[in-house]
Coordinates of C-alpha atoms in Angstrom, one line a residue:
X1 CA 13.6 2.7 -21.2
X2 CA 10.4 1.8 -19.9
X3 CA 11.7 2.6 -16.1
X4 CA 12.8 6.4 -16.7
X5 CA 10.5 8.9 -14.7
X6 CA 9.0 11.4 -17.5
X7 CA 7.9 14.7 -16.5
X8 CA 4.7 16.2 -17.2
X9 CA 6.7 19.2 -18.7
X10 CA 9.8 20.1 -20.1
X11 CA 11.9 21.9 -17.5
X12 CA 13.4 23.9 -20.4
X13 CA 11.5 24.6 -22.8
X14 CA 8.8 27.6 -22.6
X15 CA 5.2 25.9 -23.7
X16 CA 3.5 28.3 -26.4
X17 CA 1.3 30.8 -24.7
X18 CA -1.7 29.6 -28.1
X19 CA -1.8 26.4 -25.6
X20 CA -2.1 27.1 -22.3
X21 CA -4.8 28.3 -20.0
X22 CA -4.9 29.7 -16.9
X23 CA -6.7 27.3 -15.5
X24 CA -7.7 24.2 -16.9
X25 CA -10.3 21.8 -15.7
X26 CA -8.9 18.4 -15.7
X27 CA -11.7 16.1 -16.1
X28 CA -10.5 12.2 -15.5
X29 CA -13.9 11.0 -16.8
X30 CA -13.2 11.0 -20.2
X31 CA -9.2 10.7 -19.5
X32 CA -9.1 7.2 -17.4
X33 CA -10.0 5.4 -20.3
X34 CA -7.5 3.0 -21.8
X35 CA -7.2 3.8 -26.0
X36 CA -7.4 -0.1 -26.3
X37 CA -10.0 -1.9 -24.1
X38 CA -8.7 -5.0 -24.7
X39 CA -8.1 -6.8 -20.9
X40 CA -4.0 -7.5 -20.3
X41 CA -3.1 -7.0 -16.9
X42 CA -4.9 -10.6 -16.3
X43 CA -3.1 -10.2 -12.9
X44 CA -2.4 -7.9 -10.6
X45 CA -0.6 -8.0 -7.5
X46 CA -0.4 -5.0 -5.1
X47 CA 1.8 -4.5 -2.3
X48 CA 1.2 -1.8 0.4
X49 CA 4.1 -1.1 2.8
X50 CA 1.9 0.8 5.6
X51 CA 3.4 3.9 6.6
X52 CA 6.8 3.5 4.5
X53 CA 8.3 6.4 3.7
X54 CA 11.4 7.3 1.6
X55 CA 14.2 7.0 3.8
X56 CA 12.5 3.6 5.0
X57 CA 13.6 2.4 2.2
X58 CA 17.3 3.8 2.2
X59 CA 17.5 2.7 5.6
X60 CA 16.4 -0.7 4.9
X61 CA 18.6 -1.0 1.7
X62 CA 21.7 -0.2 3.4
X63 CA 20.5 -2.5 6.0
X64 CA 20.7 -5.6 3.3
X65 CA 22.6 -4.9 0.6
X66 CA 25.0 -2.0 2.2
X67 CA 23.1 0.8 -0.7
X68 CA 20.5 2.9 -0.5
X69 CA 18.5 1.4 -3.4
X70 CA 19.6 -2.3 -2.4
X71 CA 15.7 -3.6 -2.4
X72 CA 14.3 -5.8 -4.5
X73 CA 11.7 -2.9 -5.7
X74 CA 14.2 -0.3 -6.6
X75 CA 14.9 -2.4 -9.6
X76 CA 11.3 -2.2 -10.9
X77 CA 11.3 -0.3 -14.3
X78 CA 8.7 2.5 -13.3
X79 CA 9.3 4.4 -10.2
X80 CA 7.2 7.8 -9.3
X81 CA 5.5 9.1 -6.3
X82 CA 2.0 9.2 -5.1
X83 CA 0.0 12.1 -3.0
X84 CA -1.7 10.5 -0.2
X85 CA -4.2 13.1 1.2
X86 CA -7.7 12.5 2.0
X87 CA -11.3 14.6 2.8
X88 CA -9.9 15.7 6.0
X89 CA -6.6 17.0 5.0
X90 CA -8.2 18.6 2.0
X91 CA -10.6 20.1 4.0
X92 CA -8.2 21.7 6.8
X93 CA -5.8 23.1 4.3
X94 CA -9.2 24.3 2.6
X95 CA -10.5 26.2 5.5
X96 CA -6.6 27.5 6.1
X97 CA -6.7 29.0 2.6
X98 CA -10.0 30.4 2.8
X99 CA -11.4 28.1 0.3
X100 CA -14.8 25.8 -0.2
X101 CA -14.4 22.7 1.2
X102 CA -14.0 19.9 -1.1
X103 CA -16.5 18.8 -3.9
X104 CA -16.1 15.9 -6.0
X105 CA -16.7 18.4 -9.1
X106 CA -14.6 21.1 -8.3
X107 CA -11.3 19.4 -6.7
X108 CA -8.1 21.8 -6.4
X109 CA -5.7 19.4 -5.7
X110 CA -3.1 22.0 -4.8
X111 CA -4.8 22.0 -1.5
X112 CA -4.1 18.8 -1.0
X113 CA -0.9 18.4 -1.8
X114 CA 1.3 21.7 -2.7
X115 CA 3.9 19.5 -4.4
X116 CA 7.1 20.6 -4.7
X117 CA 11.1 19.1 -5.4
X118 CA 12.5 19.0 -2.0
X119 CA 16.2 18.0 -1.7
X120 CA 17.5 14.2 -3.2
X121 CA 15.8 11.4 -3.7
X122 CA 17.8 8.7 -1.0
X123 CA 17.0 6.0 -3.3
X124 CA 17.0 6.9 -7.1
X125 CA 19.3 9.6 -6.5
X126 CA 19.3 10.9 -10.3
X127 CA 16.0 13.1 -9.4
X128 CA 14.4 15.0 -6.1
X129 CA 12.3 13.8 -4.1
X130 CA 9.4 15.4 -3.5
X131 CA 7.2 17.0 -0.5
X132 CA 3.8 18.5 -0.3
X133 CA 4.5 22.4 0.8
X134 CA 2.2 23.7 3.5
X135 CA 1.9 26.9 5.5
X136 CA 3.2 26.1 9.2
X137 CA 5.0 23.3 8.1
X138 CA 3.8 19.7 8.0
X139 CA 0.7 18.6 8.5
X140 CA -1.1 15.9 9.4
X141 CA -1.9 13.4 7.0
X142 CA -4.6 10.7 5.8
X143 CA -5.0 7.2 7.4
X144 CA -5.1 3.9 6.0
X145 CA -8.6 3.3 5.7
X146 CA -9.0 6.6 3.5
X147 CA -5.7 6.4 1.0
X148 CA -7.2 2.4 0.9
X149 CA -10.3 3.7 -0.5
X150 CA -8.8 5.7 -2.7
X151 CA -6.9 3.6 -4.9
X152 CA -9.3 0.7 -4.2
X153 CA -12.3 2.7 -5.8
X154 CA -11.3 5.9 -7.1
X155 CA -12.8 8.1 -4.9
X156 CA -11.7 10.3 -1.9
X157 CA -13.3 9.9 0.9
X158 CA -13.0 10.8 5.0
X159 CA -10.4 9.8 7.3
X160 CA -11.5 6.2 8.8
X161 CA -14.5 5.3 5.9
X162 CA -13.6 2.1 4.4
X163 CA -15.2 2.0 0.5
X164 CA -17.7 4.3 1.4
X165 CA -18.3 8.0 0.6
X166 CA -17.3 11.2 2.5
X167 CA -19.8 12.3 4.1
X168 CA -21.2 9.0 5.4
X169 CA -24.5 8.8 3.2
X170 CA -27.0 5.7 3.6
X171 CA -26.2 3.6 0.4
X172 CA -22.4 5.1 0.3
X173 CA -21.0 1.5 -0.3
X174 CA -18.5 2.3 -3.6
X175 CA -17.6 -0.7 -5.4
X176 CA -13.9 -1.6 -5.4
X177 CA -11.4 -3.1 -7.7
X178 CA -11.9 -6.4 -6.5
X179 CA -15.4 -6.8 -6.6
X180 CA -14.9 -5.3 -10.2
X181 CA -12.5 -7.9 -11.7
X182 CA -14.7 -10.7 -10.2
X183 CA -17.8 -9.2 -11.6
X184 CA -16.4 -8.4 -14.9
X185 CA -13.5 -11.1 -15.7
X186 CA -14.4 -13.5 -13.4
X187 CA -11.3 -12.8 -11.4
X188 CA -10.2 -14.6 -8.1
X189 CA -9.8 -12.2 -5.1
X190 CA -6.9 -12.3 -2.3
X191 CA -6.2 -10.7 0.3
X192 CA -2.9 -10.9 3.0
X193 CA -2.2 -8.8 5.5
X194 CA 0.6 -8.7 8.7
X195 CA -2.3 -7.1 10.5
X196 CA -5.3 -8.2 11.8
X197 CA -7.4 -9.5 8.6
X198 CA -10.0 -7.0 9.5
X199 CA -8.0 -3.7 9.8
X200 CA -8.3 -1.0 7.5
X201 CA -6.0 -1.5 4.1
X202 CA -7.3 -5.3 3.5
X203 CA -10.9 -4.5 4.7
X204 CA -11.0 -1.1 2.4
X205 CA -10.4 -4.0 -0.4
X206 CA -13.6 -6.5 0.1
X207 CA -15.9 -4.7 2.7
X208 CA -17.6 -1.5 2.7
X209 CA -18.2 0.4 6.4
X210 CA -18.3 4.5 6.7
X211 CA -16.0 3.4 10.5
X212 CA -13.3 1.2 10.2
X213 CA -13.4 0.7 13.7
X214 CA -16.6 -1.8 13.1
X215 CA -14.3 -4.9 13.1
X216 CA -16.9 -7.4 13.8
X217 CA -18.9 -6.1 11.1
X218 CA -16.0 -5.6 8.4
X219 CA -14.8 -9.4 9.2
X220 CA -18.5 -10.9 9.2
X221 CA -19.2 -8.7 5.8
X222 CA -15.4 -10.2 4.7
X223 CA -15.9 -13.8 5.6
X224 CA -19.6 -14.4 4.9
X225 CA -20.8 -12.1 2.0
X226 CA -17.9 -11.1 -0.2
X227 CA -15.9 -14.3 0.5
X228 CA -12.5 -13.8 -1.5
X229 CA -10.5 -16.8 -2.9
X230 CA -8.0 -15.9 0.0
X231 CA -8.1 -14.5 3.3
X232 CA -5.0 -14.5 5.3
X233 CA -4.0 -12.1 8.1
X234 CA -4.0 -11.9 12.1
X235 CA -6.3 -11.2 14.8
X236 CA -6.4 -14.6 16.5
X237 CA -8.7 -14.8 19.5
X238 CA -6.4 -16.9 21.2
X239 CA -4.6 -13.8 21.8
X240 CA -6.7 -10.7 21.6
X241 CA -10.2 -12.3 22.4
X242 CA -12.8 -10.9 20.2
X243 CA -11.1 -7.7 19.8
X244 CA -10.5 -8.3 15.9
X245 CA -13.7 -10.7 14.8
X246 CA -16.0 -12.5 16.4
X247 CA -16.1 -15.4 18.1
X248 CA -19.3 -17.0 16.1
X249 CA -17.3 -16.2 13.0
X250 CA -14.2 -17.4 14.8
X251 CA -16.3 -20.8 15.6
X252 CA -18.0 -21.2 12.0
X253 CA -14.4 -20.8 10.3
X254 CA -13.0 -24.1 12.2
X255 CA -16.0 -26.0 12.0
X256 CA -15.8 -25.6 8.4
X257 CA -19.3 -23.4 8.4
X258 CA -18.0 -20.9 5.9
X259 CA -18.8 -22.2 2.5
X260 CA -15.9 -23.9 0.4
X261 CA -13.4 -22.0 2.7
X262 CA -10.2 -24.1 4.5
X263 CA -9.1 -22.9 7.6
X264 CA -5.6 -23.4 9.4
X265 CA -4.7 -21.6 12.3
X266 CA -2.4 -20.6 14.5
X267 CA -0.9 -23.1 16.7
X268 CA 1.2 -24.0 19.3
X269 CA 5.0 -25.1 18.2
X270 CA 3.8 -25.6 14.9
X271 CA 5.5 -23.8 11.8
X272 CA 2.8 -21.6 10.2
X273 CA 4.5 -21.0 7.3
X274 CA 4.9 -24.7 6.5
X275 CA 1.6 -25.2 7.6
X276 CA 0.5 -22.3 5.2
X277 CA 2.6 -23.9 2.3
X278 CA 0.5 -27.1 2.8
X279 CA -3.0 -25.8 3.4
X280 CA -2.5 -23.8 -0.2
X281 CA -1.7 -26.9 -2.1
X282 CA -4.7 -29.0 -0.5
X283 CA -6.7 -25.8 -1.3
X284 CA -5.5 -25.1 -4.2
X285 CA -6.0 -29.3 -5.5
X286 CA -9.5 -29.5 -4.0
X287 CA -10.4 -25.9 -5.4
X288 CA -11.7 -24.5 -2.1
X289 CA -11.0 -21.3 -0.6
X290 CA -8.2 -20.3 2.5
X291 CA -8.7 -19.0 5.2
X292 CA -5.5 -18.2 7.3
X293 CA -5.3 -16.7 10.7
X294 CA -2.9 -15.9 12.6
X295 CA -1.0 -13.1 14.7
X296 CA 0.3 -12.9 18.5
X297 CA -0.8 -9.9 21.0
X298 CA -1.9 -7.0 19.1
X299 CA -3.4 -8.9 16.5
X300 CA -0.3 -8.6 14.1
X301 CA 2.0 -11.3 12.8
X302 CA 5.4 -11.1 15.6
X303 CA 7.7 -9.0 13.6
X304 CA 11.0 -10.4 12.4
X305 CA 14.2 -9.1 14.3
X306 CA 17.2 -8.1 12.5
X307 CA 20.7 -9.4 14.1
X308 CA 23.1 -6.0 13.6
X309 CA 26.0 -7.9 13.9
X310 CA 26.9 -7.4 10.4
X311 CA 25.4 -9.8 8.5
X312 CA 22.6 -8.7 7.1
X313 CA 20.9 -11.5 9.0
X314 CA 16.8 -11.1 10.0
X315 CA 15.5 -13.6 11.9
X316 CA 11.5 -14.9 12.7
X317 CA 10.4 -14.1 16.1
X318 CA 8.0 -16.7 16.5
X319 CA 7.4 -19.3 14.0
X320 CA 3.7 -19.6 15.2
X321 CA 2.7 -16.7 12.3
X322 CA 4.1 -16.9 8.9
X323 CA 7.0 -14.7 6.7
X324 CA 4.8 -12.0 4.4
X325 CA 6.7 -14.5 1.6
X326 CA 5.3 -17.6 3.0
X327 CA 1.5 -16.4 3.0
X328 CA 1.9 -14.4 -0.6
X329 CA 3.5 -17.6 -2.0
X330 CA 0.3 -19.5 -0.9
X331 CA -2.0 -17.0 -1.3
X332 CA -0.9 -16.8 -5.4
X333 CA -0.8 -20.8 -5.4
X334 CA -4.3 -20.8 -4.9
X335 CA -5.3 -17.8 -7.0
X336 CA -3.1 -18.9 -10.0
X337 CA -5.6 -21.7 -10.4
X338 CA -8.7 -19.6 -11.5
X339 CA -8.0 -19.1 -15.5
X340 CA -9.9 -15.7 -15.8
X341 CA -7.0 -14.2 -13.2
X342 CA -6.7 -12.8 -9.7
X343 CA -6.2 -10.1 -7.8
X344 CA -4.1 -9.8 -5.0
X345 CA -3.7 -7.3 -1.8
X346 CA -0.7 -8.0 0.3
X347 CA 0.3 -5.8 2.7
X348 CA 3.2 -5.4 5.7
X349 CA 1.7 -3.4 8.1
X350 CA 4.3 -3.1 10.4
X351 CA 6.7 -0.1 9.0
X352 CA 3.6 1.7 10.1
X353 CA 3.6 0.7 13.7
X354 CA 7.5 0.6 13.8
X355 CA 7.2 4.5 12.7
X356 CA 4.8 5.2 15.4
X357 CA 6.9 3.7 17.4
X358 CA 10.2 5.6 16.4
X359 CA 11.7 2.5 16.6
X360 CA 14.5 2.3 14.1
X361 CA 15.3 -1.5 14.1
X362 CA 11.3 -2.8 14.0
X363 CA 11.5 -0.9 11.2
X364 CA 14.2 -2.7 9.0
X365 CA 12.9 -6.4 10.6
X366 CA 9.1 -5.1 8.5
X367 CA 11.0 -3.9 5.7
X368 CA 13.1 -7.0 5.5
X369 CA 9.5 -9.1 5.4
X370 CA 8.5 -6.9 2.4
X371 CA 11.5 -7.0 0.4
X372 CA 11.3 -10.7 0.6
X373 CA 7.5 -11.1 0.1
X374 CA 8.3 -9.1 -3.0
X375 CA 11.2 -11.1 -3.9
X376 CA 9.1 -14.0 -3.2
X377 CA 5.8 -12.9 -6.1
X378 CA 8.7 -11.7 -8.4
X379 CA 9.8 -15.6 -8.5
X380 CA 6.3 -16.8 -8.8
X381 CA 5.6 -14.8 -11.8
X382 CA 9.1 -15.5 -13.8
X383 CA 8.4 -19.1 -13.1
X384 CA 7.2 -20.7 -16.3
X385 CA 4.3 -23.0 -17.3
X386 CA 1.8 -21.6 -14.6
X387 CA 0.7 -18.9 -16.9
X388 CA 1.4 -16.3 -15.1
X389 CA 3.9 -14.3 -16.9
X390 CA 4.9 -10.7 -17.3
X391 CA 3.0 -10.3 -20.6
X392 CA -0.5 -10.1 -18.5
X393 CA 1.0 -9.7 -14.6
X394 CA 1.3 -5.9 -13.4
X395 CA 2.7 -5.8 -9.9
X396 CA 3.1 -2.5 -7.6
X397 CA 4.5 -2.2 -4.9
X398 CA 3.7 1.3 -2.7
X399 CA 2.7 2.7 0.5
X400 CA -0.6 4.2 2.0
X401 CA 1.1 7.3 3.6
X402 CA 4.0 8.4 5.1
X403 CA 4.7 7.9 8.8
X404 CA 7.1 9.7 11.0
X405 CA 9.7 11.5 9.6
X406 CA 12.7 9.6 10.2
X407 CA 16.3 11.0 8.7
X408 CA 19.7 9.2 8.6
X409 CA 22.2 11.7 9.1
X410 CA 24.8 10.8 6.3
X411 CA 28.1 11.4 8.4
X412 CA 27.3 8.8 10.7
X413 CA 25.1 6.2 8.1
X414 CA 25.0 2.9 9.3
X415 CA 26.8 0.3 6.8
X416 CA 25.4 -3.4 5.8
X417 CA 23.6 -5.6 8.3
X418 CA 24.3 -2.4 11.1
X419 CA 22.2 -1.4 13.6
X420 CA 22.3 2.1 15.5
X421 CA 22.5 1.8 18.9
X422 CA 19.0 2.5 20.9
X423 CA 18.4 4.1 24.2
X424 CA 15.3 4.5 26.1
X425 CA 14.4 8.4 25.1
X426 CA 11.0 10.5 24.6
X427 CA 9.0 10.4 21.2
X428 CA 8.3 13.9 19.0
X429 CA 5.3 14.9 21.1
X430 CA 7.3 14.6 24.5
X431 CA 3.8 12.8 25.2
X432 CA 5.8 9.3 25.2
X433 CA 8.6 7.2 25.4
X434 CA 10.6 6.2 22.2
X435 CA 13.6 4.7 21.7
X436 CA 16.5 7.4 21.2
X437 CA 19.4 7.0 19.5
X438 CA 22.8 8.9 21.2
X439 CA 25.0 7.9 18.4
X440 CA 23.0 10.3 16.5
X441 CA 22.7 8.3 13.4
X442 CA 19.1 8.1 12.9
X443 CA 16.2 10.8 14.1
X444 CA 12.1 11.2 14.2
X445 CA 11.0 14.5 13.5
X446 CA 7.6 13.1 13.9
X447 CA 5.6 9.6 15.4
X448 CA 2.3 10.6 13.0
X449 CA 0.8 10.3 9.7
X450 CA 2.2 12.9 7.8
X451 CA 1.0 14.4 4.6
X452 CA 4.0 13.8 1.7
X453 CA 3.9 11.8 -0.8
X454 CA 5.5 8.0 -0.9
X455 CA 6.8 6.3 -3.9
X456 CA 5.2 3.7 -5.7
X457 CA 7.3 1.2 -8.4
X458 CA 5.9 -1.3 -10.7
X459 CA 7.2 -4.1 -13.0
X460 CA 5.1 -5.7 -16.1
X461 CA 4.8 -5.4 -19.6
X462 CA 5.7 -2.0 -20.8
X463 CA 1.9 -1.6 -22.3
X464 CA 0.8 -2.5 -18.5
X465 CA 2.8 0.5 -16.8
X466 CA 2.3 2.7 -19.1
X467 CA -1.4 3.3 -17.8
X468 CA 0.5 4.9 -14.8
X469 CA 2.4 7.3 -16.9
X470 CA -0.6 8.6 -18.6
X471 CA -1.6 10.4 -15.0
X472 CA 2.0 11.4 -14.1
X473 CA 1.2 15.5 -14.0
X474 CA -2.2 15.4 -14.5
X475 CA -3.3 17.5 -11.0
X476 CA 0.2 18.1 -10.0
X477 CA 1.8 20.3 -13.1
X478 CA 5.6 20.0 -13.2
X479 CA 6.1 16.6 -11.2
X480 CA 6.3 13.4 -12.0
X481 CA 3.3 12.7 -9.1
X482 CA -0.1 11.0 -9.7
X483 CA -3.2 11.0 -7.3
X484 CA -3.8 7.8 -5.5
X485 CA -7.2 7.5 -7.1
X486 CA -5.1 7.6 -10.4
X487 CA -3.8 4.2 -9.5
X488 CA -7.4 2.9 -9.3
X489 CA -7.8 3.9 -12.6
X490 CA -4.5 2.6 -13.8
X491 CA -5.2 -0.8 -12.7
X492 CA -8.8 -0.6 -14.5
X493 CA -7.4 0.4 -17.6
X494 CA -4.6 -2.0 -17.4
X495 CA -7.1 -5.0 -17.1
X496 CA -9.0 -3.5 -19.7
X497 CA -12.4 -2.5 -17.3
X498 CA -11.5 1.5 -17.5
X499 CA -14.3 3.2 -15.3
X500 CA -15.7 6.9 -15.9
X501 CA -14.1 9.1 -12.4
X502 CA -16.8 11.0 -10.4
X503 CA -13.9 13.1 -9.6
X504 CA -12.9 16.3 -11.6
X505 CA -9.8 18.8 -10.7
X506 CA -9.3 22.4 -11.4
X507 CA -5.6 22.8 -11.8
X508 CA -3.7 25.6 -12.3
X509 CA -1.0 25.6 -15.1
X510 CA 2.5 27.7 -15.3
X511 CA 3.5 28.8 -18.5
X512 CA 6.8 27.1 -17.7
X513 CA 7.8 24.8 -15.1
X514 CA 10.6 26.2 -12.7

């Protein structure tokens, strides 16, 4: 069965001493290429939940479908975890242990992650979930510029350096996936975001900055030089001024001054998701470009709000910015037209602010959005006639890190379409306020980014996932856990453009796995 989780060893079987070593330098450079070069994975769609961790997910599925693995995702034939740290982490655990900071050519990733089983999986259930062990317990993790990077190039970099390498070197600029499948195949780029369009995990995609915080730059270089097939996100000015782009750039885009792009906005008392819908199809017929922007204060999209009454129900907070499922649908209606493929980014970056937040129900209304953007591609590609099919479509869904450390006490879950109740209350850090929860049902050990590994499914041809098994091990011996930069190099191989890795591990090996 093409979904089963394999391990890297065999629990229970001793490996022969003749074939082991000590250490063993993994090198991916001859490893990430694909046996047969031949391009399949014409598409590829790749959703990032922002901050999601595990129980998220089991929170969100009992939410909606009264289970723990009740999203649409959990269905997904492959399902394995992913270890999330960057430069910084790997550096701070480095200097902990005494050790040279990190090289490109000399990676331990044990120092990055220490992975290790830790207790049940809340979703799968049949397996542990896994943490990354660390002296003084858990440590800060990566941000989503950095994990961005990662599987957008293949390369680690520092916290906050979108496609460019650690260290912030003049001529840094790393090429990403994106730019790869239009250079090579001819691909279509998208990209969707809740967030505003020029925030980290979008901008890490099709711009190149060693300080995410350039915004201005990031949207001009987005907008005006790379120019994908599809830009949708938030950040209207109408609401946050020029804190997100420009206003020249703001100004070009409605007066129809960026090249073959068509623009709708966000207004007033006017559905966006219909409007969205609409603007696709005229894009998609006159074969120009979208551009959709959107977003209330803050810059993101208002998050949906879910009822608690017992039905399951979420409802839109504002219909002025679109459901995550309205602008994927649209973004794919107008990629699906270029014959050579697409790729898409589509993200829901509010688990990650709802985690910050501590705030339990934010959380299920962003999860809710996901599972039915999800839901929402899933259709797309089982439609027929279109030519988008599962025989040359690989879709992922995953996170960027984990953030908080929420936990459901089991006693007291909450059952379908329930909500705990909330209380005002302090967060983690005692440094500010949070919602609390007196029934005791839910709890945040933790507001932050946290180094442990999130999970990552994927649904497509069993030739298309396999390229993520081949890494399931590789620099973390006895788990099932790949590198974010594996995934990279599993989309690469998939779509038959398999590209040589700077990066090269020294792992150590047991003689038997525990």
């Amino acid at each position: 069965m093409t979904g089963r989780i394999r391990m890297a060893e065999n629990p229970r079987h001793r490996i022969p001493a003749a074939l082991l070593a000590a250490l063993a330098a993994v090198s991916l450079a001859g490893a990430v290429h694909a046996k047969d070069p031949a391009p399949a994975a014409k598409h590829i769609i790749l959703f990032i939940a922002d901050g999601m961790q595990p129980e998220n997910e089991s929170a969100a599925g009992r939410y909606l479908a009264g289970k723990e693995d009740g999203l649409s995702f959990h269905a997904f034939p492959y399902r394995g975890w992913v270890a999330t740290w960057d430069v910084n982490v790997y550096n701070r655990q480095a200097a902990r242990a005494g050790a040279p900071p990190y090289s490109p050519s000399s990676i331990r990733p044990k120092l990055g992650c220490d992975a290790h089983p830790a207790g049940r999986d809340p979703v799968r259930g049949s397996g542990p979930r896994y943490t990354c062990r660390a002296a003084g317990g858990p440590q800060p993790g990566a941000d989503s510029a950095s994990t961005a990077t990662a599987w957008a190039t293949g390369h680690k970099t520092d916290t906050g350096n979108i496609a460019w390498l650690p260290g912030d070197p003049d001529g840094g600029a790393l090429r990403t996936i994106a730019e790869l499948l239009r250079q090579k195949r001819g691909a279509a780029i998208g990209v969707v975001t809740t967030g505003p369009v020029s925030d980290a995990t979008p901008a890490a995609h099709v711009s190149h900055r060693k300080d995410r915080r350039d915004r201005h730059a990031i949207a001009d270089e987005i907008l005006r030089s790379v120019q994908p097939e599809v830009v949708i996100g938030g950040g209207h000015p109408a609401h946050n001024g020029e804190r997100f782009l420009p206003t020249a750039l703001y100004e070009d885009a409605r007066g129809g001054r960026l090249g073959s792009y068509l623009f709708v906005e966000r207004m007033h008392g006017v559905d966006a998701g219909r409007a969205l819908g609409e603007a696709s199809a005229r894009a998609a017929a006159q074969k120009k470009k979208l551009f959709g922007l959107f977003g209330g204060p803050g810059g993101n999209f208002e998050p949906p709000v879910p009822t608690g009454d017992g039905s399951a129900v979420v409802n839109r907070a504002a219909a002025e910015s679109p459901p995550l499922r309205d602008a994927t649908l649209a973004a794919l209606n107008v990629l699906s037209r270029n014959r050579n493929g697409f790729f898409l980014l589509v993200e829901q970056s509010d688990v990650d602010w709802a985690n910050h937040a501590g705030d339990y129900r934010w959380m299920i209304g962003a999860m809710w959005d996901l599972d039915e953007a999800v839901r929402a591609a899933v259709e797309f590609v089982d439609r027929a006639g279109d030519g988008v099919t599962w025989d040359n479509t690989l879709l992922i869904v995953t996170s960027d890190h984990a953030t908080g450390s929420m936990r459901l006490d089991d006693a007291r879950r909450p059952g379908k379409g329930r909500l705990p109740a909330q209380a005002p209350g302090m967060c983690p850090d005692r440094m500010s306020w949070c919602p609390g929860y007196p029934g005791g049902e839910v709890g945040y050990g933790s507001t932050g980014h946290l180094n442990e590994p999130v999970s990552i499914y994927a649904m497509g041809d069993a030739g298309l996932t396999k390229h993520l098994r081949q890494f399931e091990g590789a620099w973390y011996p006895c788990t099932p856990l790949i590198d974010n930069t594996h995934l990279f190099h599993a989309m690469t191989n998939a779509a038959g453009i398999p590209q040589p890795s700077a990066l090269k591990a020294v792992v150590t090996r047991p003689t038997a796995c525990p």
